Each structure stands twice: as C-alpha cells, then as structure tokens.
PDB file of C-alpha atoms and ligand atoms in Angstrom:
ATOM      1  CA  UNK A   1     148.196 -34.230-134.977  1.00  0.00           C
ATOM      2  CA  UNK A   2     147.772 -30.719-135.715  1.00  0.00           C
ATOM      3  CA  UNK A   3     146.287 -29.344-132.631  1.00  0.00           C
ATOM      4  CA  UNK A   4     148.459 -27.004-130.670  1.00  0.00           C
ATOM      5  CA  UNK A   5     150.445 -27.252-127.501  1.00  0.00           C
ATOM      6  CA  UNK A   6     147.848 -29.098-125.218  1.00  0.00           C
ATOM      7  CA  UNK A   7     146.913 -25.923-123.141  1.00  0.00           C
ATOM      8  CA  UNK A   8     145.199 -26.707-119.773  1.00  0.00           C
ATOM      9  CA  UNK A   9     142.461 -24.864-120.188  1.00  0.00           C
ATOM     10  CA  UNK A  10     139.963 -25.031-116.923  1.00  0.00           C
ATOM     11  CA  UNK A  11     136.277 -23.924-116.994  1.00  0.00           C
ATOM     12  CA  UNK A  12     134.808 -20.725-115.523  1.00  0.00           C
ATOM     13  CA  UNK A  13     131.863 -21.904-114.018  1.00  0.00           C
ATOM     14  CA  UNK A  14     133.398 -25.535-111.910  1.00  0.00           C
ATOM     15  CA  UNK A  15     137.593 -24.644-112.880  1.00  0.00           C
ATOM     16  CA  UNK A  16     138.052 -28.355-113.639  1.00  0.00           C
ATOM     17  CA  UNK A  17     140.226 -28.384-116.184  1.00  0.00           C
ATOM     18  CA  UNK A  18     139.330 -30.550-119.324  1.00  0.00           C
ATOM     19  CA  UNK A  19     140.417 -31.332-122.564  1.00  0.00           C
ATOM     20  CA  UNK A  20     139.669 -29.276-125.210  1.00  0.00           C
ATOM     21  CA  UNK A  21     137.173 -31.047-126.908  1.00  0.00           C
ATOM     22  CA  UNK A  22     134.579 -30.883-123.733  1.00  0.00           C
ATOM     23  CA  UNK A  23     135.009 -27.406-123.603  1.00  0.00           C
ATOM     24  CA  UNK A  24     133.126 -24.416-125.223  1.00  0.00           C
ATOM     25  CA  UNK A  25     134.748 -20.802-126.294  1.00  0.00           C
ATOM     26  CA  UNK A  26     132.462 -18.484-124.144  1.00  0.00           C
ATOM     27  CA  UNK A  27     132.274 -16.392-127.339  1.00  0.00           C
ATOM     28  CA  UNK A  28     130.033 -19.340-128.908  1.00  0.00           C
ATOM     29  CA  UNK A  29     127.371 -18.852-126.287  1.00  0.00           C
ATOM     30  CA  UNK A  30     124.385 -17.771-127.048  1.00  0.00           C
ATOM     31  CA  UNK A  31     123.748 -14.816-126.033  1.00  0.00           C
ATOM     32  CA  UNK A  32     120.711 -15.769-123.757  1.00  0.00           C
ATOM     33  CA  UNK A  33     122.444 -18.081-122.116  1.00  0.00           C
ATOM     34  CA  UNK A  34     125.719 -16.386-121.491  1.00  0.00           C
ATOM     35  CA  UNK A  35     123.058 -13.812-119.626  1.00  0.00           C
ATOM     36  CA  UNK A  36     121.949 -16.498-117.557  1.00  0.00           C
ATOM     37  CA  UNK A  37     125.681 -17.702-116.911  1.00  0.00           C
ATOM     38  CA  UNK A  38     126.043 -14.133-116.134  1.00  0.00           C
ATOM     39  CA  UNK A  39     123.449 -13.757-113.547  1.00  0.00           C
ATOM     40  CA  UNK A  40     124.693 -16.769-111.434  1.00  0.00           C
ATOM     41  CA  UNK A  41     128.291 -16.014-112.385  1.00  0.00           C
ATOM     42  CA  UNK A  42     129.611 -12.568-111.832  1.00  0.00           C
ATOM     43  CA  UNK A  43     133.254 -13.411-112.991  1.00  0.00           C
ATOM     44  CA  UNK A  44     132.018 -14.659-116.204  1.00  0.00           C
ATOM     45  CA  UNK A  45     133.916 -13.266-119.009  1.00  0.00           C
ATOM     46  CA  UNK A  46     133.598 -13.746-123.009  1.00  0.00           C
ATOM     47  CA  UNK A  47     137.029 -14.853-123.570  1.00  0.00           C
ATOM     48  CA  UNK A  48     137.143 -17.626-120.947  1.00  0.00           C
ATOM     49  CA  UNK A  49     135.681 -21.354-121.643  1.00  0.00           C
ATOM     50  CA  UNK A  50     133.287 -23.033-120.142  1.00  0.00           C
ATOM     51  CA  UNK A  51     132.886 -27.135-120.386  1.00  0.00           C
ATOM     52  CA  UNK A  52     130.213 -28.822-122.113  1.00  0.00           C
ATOM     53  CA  UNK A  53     128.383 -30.596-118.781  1.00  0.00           C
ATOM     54  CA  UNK A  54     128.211 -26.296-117.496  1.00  0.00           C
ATOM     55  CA  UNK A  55     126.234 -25.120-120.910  1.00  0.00           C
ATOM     56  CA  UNK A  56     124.410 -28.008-121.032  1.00  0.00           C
ATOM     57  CA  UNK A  57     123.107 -27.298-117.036  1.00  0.00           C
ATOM     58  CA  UNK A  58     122.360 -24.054-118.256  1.00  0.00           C
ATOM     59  CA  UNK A  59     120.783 -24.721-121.403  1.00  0.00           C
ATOM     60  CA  UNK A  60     118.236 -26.918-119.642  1.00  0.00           C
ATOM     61  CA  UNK A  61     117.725 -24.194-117.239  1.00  0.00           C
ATOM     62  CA  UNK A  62     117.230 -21.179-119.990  1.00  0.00           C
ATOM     63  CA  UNK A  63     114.601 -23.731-121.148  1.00  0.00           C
ATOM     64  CA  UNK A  64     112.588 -24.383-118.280  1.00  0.00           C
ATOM     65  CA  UNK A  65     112.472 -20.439-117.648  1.00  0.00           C
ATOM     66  CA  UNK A  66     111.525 -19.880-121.006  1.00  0.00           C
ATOM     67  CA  UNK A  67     108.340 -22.526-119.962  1.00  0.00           C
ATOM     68  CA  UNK A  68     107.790 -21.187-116.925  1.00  0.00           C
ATOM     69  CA  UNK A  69     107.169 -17.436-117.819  1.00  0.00           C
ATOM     70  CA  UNK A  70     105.323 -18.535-120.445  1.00  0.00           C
ATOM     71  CA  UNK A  71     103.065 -20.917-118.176  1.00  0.00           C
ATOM     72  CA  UNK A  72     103.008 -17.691-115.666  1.00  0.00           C
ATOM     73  CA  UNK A  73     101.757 -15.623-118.725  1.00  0.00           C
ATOM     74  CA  UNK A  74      98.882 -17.339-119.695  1.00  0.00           C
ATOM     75  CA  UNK A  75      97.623 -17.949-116.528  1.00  0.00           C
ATOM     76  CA  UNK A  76      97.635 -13.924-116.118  1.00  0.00           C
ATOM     77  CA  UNK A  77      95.800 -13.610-119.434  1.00  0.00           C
ATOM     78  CA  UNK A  78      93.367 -16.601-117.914  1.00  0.00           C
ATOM     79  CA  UNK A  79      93.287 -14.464-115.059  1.00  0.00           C
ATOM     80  CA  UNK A  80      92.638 -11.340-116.641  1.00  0.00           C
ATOM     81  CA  UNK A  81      90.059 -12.841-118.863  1.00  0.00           C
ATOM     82  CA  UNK A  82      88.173 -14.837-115.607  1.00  0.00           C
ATOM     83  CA  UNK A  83      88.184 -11.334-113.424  1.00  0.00           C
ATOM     84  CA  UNK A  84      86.309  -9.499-116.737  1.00  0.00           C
ATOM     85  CA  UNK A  85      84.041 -11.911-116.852  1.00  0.00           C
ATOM     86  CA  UNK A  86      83.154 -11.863-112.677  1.00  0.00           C
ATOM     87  CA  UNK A  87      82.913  -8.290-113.240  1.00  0.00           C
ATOM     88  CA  UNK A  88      80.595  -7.833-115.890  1.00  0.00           C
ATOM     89  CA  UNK A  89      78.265 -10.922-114.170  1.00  0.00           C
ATOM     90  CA  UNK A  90      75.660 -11.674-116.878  1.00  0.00           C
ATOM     91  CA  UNK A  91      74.459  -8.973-118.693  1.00  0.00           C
ATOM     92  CA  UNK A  92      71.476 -10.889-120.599  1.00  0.00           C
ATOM     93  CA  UNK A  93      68.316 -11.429-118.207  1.00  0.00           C
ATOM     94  CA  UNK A  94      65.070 -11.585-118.573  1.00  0.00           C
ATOM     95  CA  UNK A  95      63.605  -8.441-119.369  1.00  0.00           C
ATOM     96  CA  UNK A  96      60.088  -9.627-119.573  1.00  0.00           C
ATOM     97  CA  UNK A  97      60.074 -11.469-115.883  1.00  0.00           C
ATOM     98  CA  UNK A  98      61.625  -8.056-114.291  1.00  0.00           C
ATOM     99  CA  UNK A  99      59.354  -5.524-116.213  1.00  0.00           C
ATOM    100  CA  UNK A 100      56.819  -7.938-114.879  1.00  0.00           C
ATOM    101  CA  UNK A 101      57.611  -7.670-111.561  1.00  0.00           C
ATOM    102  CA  UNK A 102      57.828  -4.120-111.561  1.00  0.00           C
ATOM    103  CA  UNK A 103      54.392  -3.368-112.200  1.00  0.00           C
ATOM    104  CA  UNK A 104      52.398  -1.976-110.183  1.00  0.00           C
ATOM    105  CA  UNK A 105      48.533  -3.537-109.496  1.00  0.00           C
ATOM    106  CA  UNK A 106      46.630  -0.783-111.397  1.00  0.00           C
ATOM    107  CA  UNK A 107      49.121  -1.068-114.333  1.00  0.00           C
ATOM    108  CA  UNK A 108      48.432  -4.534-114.479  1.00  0.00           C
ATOM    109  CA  UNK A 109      44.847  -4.407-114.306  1.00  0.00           C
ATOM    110  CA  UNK A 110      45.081  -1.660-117.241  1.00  0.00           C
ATOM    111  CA  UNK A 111      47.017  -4.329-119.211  1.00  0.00           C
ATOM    112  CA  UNK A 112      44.081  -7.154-118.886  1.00  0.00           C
ATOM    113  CA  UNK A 113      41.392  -4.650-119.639  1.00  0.00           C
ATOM    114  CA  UNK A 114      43.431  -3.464-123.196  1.00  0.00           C
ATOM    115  CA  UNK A 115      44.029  -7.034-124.269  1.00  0.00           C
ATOM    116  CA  UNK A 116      40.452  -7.995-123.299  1.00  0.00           C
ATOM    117  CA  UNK A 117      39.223  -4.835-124.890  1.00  0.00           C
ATOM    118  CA  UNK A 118      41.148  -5.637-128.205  1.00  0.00           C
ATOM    119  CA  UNK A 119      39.766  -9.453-128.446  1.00  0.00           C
ATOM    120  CA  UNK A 120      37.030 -11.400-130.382  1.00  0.00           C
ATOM    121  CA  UNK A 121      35.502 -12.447-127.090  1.00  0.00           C
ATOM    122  CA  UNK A 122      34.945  -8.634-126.363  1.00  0.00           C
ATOM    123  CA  UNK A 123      33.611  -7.911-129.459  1.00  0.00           C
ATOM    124  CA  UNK A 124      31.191 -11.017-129.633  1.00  0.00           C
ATOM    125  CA  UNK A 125      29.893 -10.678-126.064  1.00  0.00           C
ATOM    126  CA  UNK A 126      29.707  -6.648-126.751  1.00  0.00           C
ATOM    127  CA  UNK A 127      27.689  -7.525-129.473  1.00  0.00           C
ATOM    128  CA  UNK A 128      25.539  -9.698-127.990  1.00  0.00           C
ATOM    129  CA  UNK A 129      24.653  -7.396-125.492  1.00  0.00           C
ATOM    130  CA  UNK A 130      23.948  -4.634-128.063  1.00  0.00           C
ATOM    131  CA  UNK A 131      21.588  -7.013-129.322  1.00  0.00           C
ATOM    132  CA  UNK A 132      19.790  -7.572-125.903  1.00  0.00           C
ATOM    133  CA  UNK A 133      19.338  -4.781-125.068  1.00  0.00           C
ATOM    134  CA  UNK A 134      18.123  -3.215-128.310  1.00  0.00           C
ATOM    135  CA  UNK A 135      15.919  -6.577-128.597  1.00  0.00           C
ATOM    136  CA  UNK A 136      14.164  -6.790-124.711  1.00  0.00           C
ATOM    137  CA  UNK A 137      13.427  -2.620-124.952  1.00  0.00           C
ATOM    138  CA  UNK A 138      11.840  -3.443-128.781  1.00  0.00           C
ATOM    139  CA  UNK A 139       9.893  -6.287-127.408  1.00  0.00           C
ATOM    140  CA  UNK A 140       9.188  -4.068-124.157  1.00  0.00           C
ATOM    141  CA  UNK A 141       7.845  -1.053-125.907  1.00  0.00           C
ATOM    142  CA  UNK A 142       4.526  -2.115-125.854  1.00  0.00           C
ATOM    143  CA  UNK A 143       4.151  -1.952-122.163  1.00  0.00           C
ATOM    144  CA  UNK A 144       7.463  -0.168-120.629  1.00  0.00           C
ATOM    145  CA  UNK A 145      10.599  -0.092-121.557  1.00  0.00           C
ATOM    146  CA  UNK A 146      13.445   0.740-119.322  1.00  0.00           C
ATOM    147  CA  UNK A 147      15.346   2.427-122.276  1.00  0.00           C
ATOM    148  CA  UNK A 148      12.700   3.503-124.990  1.00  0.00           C
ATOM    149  CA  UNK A 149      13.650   3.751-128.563  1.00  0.00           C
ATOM    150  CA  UNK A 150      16.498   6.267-129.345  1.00  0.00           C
ATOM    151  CA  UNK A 151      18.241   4.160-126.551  1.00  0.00           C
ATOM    152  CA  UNK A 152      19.402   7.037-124.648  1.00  0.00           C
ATOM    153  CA  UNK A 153      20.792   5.034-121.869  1.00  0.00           C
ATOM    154  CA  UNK A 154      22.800   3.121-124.300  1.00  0.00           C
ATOM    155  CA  UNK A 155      24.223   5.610-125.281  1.00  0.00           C
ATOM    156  CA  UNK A 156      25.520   6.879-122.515  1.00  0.00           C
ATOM    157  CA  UNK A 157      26.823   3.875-121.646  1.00  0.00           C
ATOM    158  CA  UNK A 158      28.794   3.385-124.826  1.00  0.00           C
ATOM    159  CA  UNK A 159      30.337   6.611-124.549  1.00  0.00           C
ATOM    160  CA  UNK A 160      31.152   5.913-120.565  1.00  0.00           C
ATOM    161  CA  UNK A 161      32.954   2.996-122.123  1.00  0.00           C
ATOM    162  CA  UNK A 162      34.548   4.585-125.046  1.00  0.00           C
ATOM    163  CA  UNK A 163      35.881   7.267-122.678  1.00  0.00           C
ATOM    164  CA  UNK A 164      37.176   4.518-120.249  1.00  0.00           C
ATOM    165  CA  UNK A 165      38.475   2.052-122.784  1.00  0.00           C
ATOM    166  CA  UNK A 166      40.378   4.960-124.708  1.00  0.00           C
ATOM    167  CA  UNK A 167      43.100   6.040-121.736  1.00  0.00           C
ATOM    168  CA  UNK A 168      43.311   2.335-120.540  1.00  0.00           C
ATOM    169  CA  UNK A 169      44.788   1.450-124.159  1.00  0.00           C
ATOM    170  CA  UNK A 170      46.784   4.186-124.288  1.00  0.00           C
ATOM    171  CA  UNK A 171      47.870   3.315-120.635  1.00  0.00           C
ATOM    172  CA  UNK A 172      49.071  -0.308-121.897  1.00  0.00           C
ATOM    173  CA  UNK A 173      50.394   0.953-125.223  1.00  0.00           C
ATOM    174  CA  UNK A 174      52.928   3.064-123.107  1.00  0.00           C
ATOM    175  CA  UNK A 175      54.167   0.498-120.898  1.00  0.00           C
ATOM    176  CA  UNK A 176      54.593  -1.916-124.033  1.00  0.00           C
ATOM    177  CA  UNK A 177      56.640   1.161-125.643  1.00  0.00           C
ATOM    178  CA  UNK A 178      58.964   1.385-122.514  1.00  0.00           C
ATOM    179  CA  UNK A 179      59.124  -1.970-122.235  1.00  0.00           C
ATOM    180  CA  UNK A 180      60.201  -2.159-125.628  1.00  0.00           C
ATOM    181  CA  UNK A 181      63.123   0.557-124.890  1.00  0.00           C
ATOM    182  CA  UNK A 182      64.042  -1.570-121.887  1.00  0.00           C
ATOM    183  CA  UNK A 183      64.473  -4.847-124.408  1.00  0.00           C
ATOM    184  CA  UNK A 184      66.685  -2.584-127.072  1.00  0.00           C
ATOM    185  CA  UNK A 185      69.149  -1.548-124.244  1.00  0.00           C
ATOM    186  CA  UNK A 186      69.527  -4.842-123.156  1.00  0.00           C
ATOM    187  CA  UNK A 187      70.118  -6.238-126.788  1.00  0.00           C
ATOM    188  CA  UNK A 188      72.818  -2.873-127.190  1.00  0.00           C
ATOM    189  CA  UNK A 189      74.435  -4.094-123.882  1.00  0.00           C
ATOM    190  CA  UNK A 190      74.838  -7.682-124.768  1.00  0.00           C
ATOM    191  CA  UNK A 191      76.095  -6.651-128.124  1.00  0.00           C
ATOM    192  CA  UNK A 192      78.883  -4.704-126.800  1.00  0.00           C
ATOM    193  CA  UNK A 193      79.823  -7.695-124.223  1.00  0.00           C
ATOM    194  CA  UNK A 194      79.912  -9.759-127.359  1.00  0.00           C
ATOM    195  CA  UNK A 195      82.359  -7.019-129.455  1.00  0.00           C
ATOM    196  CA  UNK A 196      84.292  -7.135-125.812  1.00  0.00           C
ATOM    197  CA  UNK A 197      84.911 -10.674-125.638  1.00  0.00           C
ATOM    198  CA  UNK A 198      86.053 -10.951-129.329  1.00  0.00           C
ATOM    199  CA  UNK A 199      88.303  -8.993-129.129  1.00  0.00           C
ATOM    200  CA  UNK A 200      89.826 -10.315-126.320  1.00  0.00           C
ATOM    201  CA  UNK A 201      89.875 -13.207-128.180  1.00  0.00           C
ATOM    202  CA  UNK A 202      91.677 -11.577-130.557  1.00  0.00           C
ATOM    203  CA  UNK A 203      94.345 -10.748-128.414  1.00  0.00           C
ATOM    204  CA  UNK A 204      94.568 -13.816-127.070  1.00  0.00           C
ATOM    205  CA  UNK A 205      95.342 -15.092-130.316  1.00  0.00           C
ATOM    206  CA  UNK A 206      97.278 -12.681-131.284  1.00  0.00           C
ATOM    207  CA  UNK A 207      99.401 -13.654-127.641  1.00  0.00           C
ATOM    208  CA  UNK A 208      99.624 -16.806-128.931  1.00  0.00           C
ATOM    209  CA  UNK A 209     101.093 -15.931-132.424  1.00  0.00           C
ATOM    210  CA  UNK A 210     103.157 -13.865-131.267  1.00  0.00           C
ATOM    211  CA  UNK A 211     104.924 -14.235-128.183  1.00  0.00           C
ATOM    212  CA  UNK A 212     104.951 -18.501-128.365  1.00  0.00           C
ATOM    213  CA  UNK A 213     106.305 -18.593-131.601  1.00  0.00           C
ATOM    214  CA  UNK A 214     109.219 -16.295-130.221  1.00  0.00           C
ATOM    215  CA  UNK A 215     109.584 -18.540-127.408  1.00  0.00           C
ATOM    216  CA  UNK A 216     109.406 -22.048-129.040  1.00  0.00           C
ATOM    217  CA  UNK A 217     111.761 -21.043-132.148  1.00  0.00           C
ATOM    218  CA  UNK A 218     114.485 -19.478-129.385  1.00  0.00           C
ATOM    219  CA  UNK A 219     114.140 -23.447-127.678  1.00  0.00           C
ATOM    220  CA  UNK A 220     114.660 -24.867-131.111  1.00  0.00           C
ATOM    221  CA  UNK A 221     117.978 -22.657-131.716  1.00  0.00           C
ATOM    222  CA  UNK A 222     119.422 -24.195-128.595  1.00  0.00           C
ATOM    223  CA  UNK A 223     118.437 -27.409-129.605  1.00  0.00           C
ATOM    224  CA  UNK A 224     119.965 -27.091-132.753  1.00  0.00           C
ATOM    225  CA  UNK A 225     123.052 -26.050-130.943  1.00  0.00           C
ATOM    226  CA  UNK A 226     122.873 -29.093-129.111  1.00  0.00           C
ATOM    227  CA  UNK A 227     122.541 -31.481-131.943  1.00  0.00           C
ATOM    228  CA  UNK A 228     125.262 -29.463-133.971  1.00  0.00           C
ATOM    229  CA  UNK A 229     127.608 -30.256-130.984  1.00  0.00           C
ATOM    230  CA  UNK A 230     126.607 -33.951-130.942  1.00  0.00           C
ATOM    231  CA  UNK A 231     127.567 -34.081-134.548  1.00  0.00           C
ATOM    232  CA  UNK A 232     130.554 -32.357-134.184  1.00  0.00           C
ATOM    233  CA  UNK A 233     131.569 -34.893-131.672  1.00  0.00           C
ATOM    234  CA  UNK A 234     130.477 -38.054-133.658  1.00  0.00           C
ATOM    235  CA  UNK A 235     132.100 -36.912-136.505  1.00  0.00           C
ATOM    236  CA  UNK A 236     135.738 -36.481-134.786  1.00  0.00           C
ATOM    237  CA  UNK A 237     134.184 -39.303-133.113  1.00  0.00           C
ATOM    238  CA  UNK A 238     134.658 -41.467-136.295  1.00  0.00           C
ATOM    239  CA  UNK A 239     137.633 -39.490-137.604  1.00  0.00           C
ATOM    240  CA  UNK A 240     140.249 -40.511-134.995  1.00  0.00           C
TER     241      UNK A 240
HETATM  242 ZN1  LIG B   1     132.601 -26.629-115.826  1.00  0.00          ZN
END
C-alpha cells in the first residue's frame, strides 16, 4: 500500500469520521452545490471534506430545486400568457350583428328602399306601371283622361321619385361605407392580436431553448459526477 498515514479525516457537514475513500475533497465540489452546502452550512470551508452520503443528499437536493424553479417558471409564463389573454377578451365579433343593432328605424327603412330601388322586381313592376298608365290614358283619350297625352302628371311623379330615391341611396351607400371602416378596424385589431400572440410564442420558445437547456445540461454534469464516482469506486473496487 501506498496510501499515506491513515489520517482520520471527519466530514464537515455530520463530523463522522470515515475512511478516505467515502469522502470527497470540498475543492471537487461543484461549485453549485458547494453554494447550497454553503447556505445550510455556514462553517463550510473549501479545504475541509465532506463524505459521499452528504454530497449525494445535496446533489439530490440541487436537483429538485433546479425542477422546482423551473416548474415555478413556466407556470408564471402560463400565467402571464392566461392574464393577456383575459385582458384582451375576444377582439373578433361580429361586426355585421352590432352595426345591425345600432341602427336606427329610419336608417333601416332607407336601407330596404335602396336595395328595393336597385332590384329587377323594381324595375319590372316600375315598368309595368309606366305601361299602365301610358296605356289606360291612350285608351282614355277618347272620352277623358285623367293624365292627357304629354303625361304631365307622370312626370311629376317620376321626378318626385327620382328626387326621393336619389338621397335614400346615398343615405344607404354611407352607412355601407362606415360600415365598411368599422369591418377594416376590426380586421387591423385582430391582426395585431395575432402579431401579439406570436410573438409571445416566440418567447416562449425561445424560454424553452434557452433557459431548459441550461438547466437540464447543469443536471447531467452532476450526474456525470455521480457515475464518474461509481466508476471510480468499481474500479478500486476490482483492483484490491
Ligand atoms: Zn457527512
């Protein structure tokens, strides 16, 4: 044997004293850990030892912090993500129904007359009773006609309607235009929710690149401590 005097050498954290195969400079702690150590152990110091059952209490603990914040973490971002949501409700709704809703009786009635007034129906019937009219005062002439020849009376009523007919489509025609500016804002709105909720997304995503790889390749370096340890030991294990 090679080994030096046999040294009792006792362990910071319990002070049992071991050999010196179950213990562990305190130098060759991680540094993570030896913060943890730290934190529960004020007295810790880098050039003591600690034993092998100690590190490996506080290796499992490092790890379950480690999960832990990162379980607290993404239930924040959840959080976060759930309370932007709540707060912008739903922004798409039915334009149509509430424009509807909004207008008022005359405005509707305005909207009828244009859409009858730009039909086939009101152009046949129209014509037809053109055609009547003209017709029963040609037939009439002989004896007496309400409306003799030039049709005055026609006339005037075709321009009475003309006059009529002309504000009530313009009437419409703005409404359709404002409900048409009503439609675009909405469409703008939704858009920018949409831009919003990518790139949250993104972040999200970039979270998870980021700050999980960190986490889950700092658990695999104490893992590989632990199975460099366990190797360590089998290997004097088979030696002696
Ligand atoms: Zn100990």
């Amino acid at each position: 044997m090679k080994e030096k005097k046999p040294i009792p050498i006792t362990c910071q954290i319990c002070g049992r004293t071991v050999s010196r195969s179950e213990l562990m400079p305190a130098e060759a702690v991680r540094n993570s850990i030896a913060e943890l150590i730290r934190k529960r152990h004020s007295n810790w110091s880098r050039t003591g030892y600690i034993c092998l059952t100690d590190l490996n209490r506080f290796r499992a603990e490092y790890i379950e912090d480690l999960l832990e914040a990162e379980k607290g973490e993404f239930s924040s971002l959840e959080a976060e993500v759930v309370d932007s949501l709540k707060q912008h409700e739903f922004l798409s709704s039915n334009i149509n129904v509430e424009f509807e809703k909004a207008l008022t009786l005359g405005e509707r009635l305005a909207d009828k007359i244009a859409s009858f007034g730009g039909s086939w129906t009101f152009i046949l019937t129209f014509g037809a009773v053109l055609v009547v009219w003209i017709g029963i005062n040609s037939v009439m002439l002989l004896r007496k006609p309400f409306d003799p020849f030039p049709f005055i009376l026609l006339n005037l009523v075709l321009s009475c309607l003309a006059a009529i007919q002309a504000p009530i489509i313009m009437m419409s025609q703005n409404r359709l235009e404002s409900r048409d500016r009503l439609r675009s804002e909405n469409d703008y709105q939704i858009n920018l929710k949409a831009e919003l909720e990518i790139r949250q997304l993104h972040e999200k995503l970039d979270h998870l690149l980021s700050h999980q790889w960190q986490r889950l390749i700092e658990i695999q370096q104490v893992q590989i401590d632990l199975m460099e340890e366990v190797a360590k030991r089998s290997g004097s294990g088979t030696e002696s």
